[in-house]
GROMACS .gro file of C-alpha atoms in nm:
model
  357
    1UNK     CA    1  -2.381   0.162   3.196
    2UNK     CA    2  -2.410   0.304   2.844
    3UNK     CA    3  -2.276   0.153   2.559
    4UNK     CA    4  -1.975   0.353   2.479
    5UNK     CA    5  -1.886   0.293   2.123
    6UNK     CA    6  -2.242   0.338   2.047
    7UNK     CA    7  -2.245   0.691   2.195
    8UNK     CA    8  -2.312   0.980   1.964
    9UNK     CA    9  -2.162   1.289   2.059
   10UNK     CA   10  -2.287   1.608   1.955
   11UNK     CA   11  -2.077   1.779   1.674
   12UNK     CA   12  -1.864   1.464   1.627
   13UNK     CA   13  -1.833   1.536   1.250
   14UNK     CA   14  -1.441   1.477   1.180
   15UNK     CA   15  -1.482   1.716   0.844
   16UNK     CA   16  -1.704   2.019   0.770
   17UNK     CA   17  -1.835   2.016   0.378
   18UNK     CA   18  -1.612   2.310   0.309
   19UNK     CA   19  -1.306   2.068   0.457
   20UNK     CA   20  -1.412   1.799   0.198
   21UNK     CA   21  -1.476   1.992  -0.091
   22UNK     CA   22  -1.075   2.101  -0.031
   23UNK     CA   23  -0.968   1.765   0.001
   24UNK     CA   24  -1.127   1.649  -0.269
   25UNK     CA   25  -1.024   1.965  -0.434
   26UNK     CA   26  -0.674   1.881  -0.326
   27UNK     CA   27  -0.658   1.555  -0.422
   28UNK     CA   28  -0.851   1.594  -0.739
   29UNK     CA   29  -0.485   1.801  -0.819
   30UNK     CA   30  -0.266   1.561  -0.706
   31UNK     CA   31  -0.435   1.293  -0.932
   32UNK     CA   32  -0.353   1.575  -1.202
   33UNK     CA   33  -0.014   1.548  -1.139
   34UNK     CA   34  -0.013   1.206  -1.161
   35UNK     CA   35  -0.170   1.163  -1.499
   36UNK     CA   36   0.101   1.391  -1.620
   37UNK     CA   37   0.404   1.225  -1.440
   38UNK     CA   38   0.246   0.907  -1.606
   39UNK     CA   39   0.214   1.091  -1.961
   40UNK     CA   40   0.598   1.211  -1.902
   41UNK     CA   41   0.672   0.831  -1.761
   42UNK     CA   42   0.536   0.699  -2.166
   43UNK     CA   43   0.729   0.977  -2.337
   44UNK     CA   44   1.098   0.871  -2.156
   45UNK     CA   45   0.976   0.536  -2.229
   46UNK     CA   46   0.875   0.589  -2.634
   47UNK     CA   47   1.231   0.784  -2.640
   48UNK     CA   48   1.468   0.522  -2.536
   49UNK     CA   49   1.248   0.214  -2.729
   50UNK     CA   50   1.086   0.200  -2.981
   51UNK     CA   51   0.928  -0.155  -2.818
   52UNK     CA   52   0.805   0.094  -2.515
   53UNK     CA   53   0.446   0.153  -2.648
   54UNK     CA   54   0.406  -0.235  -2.803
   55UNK     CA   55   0.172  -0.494  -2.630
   56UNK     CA   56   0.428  -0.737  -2.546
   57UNK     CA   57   0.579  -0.493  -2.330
   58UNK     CA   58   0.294  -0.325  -2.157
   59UNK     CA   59   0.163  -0.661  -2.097
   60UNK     CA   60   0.511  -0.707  -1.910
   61UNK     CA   61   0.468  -0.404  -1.729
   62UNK     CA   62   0.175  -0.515  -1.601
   63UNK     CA   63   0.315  -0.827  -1.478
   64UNK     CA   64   0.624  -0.737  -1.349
   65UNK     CA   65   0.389  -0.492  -1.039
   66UNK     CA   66   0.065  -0.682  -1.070
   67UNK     CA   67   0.151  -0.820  -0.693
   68UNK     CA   68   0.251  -0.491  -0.597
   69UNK     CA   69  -0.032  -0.311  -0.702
   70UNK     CA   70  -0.248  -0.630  -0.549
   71UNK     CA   71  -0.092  -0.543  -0.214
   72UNK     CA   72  -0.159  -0.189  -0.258
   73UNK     CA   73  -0.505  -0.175  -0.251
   74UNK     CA   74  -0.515  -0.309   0.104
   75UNK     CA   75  -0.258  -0.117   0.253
   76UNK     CA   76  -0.442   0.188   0.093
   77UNK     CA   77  -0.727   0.169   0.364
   78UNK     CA   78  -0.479   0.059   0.635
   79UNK     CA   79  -0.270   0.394   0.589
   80UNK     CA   80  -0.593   0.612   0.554
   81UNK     CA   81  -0.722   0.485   0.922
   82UNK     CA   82  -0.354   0.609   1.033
   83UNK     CA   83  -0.211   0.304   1.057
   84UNK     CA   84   0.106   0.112   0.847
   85UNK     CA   85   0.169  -0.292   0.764
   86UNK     CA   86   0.565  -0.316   0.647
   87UNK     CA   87   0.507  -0.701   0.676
   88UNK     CA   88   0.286  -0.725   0.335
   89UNK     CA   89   0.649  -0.881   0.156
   90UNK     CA   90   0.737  -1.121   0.419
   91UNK     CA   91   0.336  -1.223   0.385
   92UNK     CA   92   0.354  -1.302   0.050
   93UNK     CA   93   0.660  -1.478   0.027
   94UNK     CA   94   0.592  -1.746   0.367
   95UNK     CA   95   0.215  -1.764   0.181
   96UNK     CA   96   0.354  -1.850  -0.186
   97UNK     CA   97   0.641  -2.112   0.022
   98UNK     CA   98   0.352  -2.273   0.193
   99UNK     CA   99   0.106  -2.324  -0.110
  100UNK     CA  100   0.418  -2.500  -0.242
  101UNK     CA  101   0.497  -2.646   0.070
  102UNK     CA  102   0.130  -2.844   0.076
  103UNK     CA  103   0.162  -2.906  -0.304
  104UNK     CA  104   0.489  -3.110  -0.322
  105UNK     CA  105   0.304  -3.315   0.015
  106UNK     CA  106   0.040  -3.402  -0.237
  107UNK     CA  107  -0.230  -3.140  -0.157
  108UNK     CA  108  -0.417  -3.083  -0.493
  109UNK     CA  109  -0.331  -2.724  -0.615
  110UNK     CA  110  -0.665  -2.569  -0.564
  111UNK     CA  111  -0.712  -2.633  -0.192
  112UNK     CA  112  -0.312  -2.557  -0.148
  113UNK     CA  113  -0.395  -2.160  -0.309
  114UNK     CA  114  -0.716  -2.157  -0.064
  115UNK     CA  115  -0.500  -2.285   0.256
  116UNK     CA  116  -0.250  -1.967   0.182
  117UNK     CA  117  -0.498  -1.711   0.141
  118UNK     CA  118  -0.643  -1.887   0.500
  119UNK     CA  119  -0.255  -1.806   0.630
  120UNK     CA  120  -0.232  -1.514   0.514
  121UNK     CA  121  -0.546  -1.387   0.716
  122UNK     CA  122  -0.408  -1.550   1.023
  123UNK     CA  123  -0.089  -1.383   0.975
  124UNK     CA  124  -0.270  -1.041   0.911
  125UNK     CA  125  -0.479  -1.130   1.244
  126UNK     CA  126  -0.157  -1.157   1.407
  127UNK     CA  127  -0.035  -0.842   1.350
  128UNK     CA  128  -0.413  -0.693   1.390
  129UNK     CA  129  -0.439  -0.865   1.769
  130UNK     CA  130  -0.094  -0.648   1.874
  131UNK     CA  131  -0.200  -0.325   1.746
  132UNK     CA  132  -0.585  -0.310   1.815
  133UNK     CA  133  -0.568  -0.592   2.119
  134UNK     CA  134  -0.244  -0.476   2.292
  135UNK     CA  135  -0.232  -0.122   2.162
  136UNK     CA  136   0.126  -0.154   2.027
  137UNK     CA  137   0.266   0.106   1.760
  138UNK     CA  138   0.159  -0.044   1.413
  139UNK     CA  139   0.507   0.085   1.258
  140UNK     CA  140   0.698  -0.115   1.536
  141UNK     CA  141   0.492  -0.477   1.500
  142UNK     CA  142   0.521  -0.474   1.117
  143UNK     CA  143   0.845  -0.438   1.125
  144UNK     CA  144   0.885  -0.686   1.386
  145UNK     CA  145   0.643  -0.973   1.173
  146UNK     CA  146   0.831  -0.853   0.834
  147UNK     CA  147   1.115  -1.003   1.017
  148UNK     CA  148   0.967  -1.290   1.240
  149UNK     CA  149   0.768  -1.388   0.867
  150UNK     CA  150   1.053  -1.405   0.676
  151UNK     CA  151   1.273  -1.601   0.949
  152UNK     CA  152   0.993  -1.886   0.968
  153UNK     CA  153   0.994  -1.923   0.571
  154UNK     CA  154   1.388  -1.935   0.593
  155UNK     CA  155   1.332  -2.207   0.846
  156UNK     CA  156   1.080  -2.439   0.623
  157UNK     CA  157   1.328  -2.434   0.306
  158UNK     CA  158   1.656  -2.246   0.349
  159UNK     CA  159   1.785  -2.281   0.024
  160UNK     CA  160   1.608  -2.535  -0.205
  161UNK     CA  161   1.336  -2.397  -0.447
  162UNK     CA  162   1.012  -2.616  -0.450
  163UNK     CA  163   0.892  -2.622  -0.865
  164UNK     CA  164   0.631  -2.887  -1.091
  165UNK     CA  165   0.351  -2.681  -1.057
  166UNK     CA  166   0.045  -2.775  -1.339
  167UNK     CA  167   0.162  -2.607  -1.650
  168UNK     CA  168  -0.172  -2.430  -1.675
  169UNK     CA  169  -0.166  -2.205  -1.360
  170UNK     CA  170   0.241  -2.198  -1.391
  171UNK     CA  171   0.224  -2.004  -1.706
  172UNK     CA  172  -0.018  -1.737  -1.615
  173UNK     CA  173   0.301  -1.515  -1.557
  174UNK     CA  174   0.390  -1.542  -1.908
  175UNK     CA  175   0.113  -1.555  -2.088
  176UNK     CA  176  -0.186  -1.267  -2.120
  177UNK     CA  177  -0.569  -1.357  -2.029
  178UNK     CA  178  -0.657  -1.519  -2.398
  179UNK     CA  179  -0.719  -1.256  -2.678
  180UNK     CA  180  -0.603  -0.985  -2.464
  181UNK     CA  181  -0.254  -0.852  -2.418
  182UNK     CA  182  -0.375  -0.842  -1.999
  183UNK     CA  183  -0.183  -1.019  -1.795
  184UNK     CA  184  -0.357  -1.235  -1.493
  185UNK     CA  185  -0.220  -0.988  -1.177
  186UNK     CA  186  -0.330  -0.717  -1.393
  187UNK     CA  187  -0.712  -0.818  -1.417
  188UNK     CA  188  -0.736  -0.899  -1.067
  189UNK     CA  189  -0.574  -0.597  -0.937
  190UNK     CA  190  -0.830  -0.385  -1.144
  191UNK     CA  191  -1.161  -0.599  -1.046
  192UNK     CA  192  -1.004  -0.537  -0.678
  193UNK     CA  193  -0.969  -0.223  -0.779
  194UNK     CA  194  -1.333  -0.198  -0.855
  195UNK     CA  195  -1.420  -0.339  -0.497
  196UNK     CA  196  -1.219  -0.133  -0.267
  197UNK     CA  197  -1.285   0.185  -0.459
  198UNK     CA  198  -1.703   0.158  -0.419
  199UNK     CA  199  -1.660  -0.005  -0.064
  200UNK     CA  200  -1.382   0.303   0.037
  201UNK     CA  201  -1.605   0.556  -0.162
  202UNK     CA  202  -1.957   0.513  -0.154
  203UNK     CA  203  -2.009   0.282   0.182
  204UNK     CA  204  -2.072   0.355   0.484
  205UNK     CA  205  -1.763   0.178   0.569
  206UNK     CA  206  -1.525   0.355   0.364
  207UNK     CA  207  -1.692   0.667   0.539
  208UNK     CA  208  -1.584   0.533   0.878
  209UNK     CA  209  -1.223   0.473   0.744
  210UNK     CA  210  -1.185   0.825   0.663
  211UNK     CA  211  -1.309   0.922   0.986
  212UNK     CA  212  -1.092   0.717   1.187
  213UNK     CA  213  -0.775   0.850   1.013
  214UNK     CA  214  -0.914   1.205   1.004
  215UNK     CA  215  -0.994   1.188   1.430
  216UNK     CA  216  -0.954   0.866   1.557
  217UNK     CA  217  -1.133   1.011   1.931
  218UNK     CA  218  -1.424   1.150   1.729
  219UNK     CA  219  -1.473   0.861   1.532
  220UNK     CA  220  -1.479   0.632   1.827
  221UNK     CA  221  -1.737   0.881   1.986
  222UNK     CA  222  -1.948   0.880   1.720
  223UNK     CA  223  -2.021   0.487   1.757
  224UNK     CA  224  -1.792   0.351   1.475
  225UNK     CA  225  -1.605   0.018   1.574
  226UNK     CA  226  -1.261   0.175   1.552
  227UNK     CA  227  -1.042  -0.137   1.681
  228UNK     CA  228  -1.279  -0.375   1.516
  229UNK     CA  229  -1.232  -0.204   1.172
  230UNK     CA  230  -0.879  -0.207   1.206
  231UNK     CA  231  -0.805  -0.523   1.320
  232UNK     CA  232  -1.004  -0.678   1.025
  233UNK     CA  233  -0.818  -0.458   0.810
  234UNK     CA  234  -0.475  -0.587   0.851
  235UNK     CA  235  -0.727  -0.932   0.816
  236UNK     CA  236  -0.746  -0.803   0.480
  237UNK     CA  237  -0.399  -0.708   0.415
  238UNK     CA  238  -0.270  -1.080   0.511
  239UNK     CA  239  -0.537  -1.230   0.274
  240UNK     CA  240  -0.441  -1.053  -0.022
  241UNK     CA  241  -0.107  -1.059   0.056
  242UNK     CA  242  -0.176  -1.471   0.075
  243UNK     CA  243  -0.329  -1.414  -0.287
  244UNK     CA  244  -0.013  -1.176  -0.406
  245UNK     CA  245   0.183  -1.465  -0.276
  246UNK     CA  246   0.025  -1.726  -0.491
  247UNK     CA  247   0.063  -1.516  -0.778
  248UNK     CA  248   0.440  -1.424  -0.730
  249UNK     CA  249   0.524  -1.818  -0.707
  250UNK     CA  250   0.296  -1.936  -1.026
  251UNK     CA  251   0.437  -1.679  -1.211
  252UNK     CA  252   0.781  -1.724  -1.135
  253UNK     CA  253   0.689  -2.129  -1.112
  254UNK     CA  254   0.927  -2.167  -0.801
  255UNK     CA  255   0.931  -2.109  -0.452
  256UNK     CA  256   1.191  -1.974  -0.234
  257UNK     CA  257   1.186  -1.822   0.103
  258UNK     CA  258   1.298  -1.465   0.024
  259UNK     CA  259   1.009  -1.426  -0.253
  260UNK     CA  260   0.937  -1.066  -0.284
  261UNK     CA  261   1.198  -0.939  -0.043
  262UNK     CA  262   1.269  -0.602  -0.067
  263UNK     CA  263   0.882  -0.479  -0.271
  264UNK     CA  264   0.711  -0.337   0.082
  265UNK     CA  265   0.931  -0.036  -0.042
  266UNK     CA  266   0.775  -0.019  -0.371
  267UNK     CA  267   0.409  -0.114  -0.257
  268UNK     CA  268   0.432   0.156   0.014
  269UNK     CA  269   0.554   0.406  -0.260
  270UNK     CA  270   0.219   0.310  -0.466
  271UNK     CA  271   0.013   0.399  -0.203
  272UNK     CA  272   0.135   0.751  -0.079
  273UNK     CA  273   0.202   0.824  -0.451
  274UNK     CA  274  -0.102   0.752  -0.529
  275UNK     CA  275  -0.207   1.056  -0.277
  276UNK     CA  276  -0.296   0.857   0.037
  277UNK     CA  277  -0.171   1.067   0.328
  278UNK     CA  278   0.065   0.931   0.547
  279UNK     CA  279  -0.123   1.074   0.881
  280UNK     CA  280  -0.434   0.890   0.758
  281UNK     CA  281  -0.783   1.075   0.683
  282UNK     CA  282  -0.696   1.120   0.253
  283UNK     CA  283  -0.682   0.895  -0.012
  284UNK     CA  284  -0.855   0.729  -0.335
  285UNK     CA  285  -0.811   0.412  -0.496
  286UNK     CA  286  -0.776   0.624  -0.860
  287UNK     CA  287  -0.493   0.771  -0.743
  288UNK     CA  288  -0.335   0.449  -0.606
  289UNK     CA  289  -0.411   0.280  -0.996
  290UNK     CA  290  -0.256   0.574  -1.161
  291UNK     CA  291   0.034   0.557  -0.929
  292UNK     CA  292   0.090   0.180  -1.027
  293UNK     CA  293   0.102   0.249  -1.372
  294UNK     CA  294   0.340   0.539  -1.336
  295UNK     CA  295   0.588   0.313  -1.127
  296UNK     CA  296   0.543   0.041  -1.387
  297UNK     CA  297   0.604   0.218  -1.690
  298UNK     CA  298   0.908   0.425  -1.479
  299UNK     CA  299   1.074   0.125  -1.388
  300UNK     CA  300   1.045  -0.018  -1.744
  301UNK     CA  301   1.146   0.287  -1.919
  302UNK     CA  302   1.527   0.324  -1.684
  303UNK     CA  303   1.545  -0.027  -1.749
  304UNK     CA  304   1.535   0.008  -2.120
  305UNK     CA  305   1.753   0.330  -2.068
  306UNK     CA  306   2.027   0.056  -1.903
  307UNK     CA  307   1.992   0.225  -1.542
  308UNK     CA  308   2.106   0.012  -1.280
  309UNK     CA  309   1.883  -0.122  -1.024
  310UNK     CA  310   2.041   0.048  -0.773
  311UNK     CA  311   1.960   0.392  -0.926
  312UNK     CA  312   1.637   0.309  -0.983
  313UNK     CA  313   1.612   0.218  -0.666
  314UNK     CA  314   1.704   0.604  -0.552
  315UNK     CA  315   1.442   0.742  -0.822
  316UNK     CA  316   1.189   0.536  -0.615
  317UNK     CA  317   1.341   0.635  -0.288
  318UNK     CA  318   1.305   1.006  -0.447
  319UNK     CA  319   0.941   0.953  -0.517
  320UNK     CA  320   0.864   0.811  -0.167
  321UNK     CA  321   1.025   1.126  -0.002
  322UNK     CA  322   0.840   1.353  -0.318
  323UNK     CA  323   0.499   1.184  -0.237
  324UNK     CA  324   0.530   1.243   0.185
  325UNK     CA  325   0.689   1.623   0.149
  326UNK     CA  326   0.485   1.797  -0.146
  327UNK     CA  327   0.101   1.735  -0.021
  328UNK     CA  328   0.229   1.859   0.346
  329UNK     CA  329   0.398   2.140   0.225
  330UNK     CA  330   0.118   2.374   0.301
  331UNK     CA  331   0.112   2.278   0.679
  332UNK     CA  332   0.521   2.231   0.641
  333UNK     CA  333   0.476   2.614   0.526
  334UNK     CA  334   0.302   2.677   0.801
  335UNK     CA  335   0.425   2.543   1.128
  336UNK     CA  336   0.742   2.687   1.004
  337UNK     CA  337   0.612   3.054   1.010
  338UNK     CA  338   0.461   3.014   1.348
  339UNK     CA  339   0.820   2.883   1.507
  340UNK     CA  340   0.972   3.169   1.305
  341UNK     CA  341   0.699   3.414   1.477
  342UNK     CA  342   0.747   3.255   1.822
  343UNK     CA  343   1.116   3.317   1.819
  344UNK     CA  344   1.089   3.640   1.669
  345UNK     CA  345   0.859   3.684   1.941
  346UNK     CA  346   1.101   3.547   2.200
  347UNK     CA  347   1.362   3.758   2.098
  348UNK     CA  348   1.136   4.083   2.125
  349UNK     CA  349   1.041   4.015   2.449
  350UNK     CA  350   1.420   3.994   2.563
  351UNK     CA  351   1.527   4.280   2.413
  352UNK     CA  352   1.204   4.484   2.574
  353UNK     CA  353   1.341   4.305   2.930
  354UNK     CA  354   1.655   4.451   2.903
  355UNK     CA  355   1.624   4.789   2.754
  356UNK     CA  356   1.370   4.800   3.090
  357UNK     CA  357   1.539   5.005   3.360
   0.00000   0.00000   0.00000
């Protein structure tokens, strides 16, 4: 018996090179409109501080959604191969608990960050086994780990926060990489940065994860490992979520169990603002950056403006719903005229069927 996934089918191309050059073309735009939502993001900022544009606070901009933008990069290639992880907060906050965990039990703080990471990828394999093993709906597991997560760090320490970590690694969240005004997230969320953008753009990999989101049948036809590159994908996702989690409770110096509740919000706001299409097939890793530093320097700017959180919170709700409606509004457009045709249709026939004698 042949060896199905290995099968090349004749015409399998997902995308024709006119197709690309538009969705490059497309994108290419969207990252347009990004650098001047960012540009417009600095100007609101420079108007209500005149602190905005120093060091000290850019370099706390770039702290306060280095984890975010961390988590981002992963999720990036999950949502391009048409699938979703909601669980990346819960991740990072039972990772950070546990490196804290194995530290107050008198685990040396290097092989307590490495055991975390290590969780995290089980966790991620977790969620990878239901959706590529049992076939379940990604949307539906995530949300059912972001719960199950979060109710197992609640159950290791309810209430108590675990602190004492070595003053060297517990000030990295205060203090910028020396002679730089960079904070620590920020540096390794742009080496990342650097990875996933050659692996997603220029590998043969990244090529397969754009044909998997584009026609997940085709791509499977064409001999591409389709539940084997998911499933180490959310792999991925739990492992840097582990490292996110590290980050979030050196930088805070504490552990609790609802670290980072509430960010899969924001991180999934990164990532389709950033241009990365919900349906999967579209995305770059320069439009997820730019889309991290616009959030950053939004967020910053309406706090110096004395917005509450919980209006910030519907600018970012805004910008979700912005980021899913505008780059579909072409097909929106269109599907739209075709039901309006149909039922004029519809209605033309009727009228012919009655005025017939």
């Amino acid at each position: 018996m042949p060896d199905v996934e290995n099968q090349v089918e004749p015409g399998a191309e997902t995308e024709s090179v006119p197709s690309r050059r538009r969705a490059l073309g497309g994108l290419l735009r969207w990252e347009s409109l990004l650098v001047v939502l960012l540009l417009v993001s600095v100007a609101y900022g420079a108007s209500v501080s005149p602190y905005f544009l120093e060091w000290t606070n850019l370099f706390f901009i770039g702290s306060n959604v280095g984890e975010i933008a961390i988590i981002a990069l992963p999720l990036t290639l999950v949502i391009i191969t048409g699938e979703i992880d909601l669980s990346v907060a819960s991740m990072l906050g039972l990772t950070g608990l546990f490196m804290a965990e194995l530290f107050q039990h008198g685990w040396p703080i290097w092989p307590a960050i490495i055991a975390a990471v290590v969780l995290g990828g089980i966790l991620g394999a977790f969620n990878g086994f239901l959706i590529t093993g049992l076939g379940l709906p990604s949307l539906a597991v995530t949300i059912g780990t972001l719960t199950l997560y979060r109710g197992i760090a609640q159950g290791i320490l309810p209430s108590d926060t675990i602190s004492g970590f070595p003053q060297g690694l517990a000030s990295i969240g205060v203090v910028p990489i020396p002679h730089t005004h960079i904070s620590y997230s920020v540096a390794i969320f742009l080496g990342l940065a650097v990875i996933f953008g050659v692996v997603l753009h220029a590998t043969p990999l990244g090529r397969a994860i754009f044909a998997i989101g584009a026609n997940k049948e085709a791509a499977f036809y064409s001999g591409i490992r389709v539940k084997r590159i998911k499933f180490w994908l959310f792999v991925l996702s739990g492992m840097i979520c582990g490292l996110a989690g590290v980050l979030w409770t050196l930088r805070f110096a504490s552990a609790r169990y609802d670290s980072g509740i509430g960010i899969e919000l924001f991180v999934v706001t990164v990532v389709l603002l950033g241009g990365v299409s919900i349906f999967g097939g579209r995305g770059t890793i320069v439009g997820v950056v730019l889309a991290v530093a616009v959030l950053g320097c939004l967020q910053s700017a309406m706090t110096a403006d004395l917005i509450p959180a919980q209006d910030q919170n519907i600018v970012v709700g805004g910008l979700l719903l912005a980021s899913v409606i505008v780059p579909n509004l072409r097909d929106i457009y269109r599907r739209a005229r075709a039901r309006l045709q149909a039922a004029g249709a519809r209605r033309h026939a009727a009228v012919a069927h009655e005025e017939t004698p």
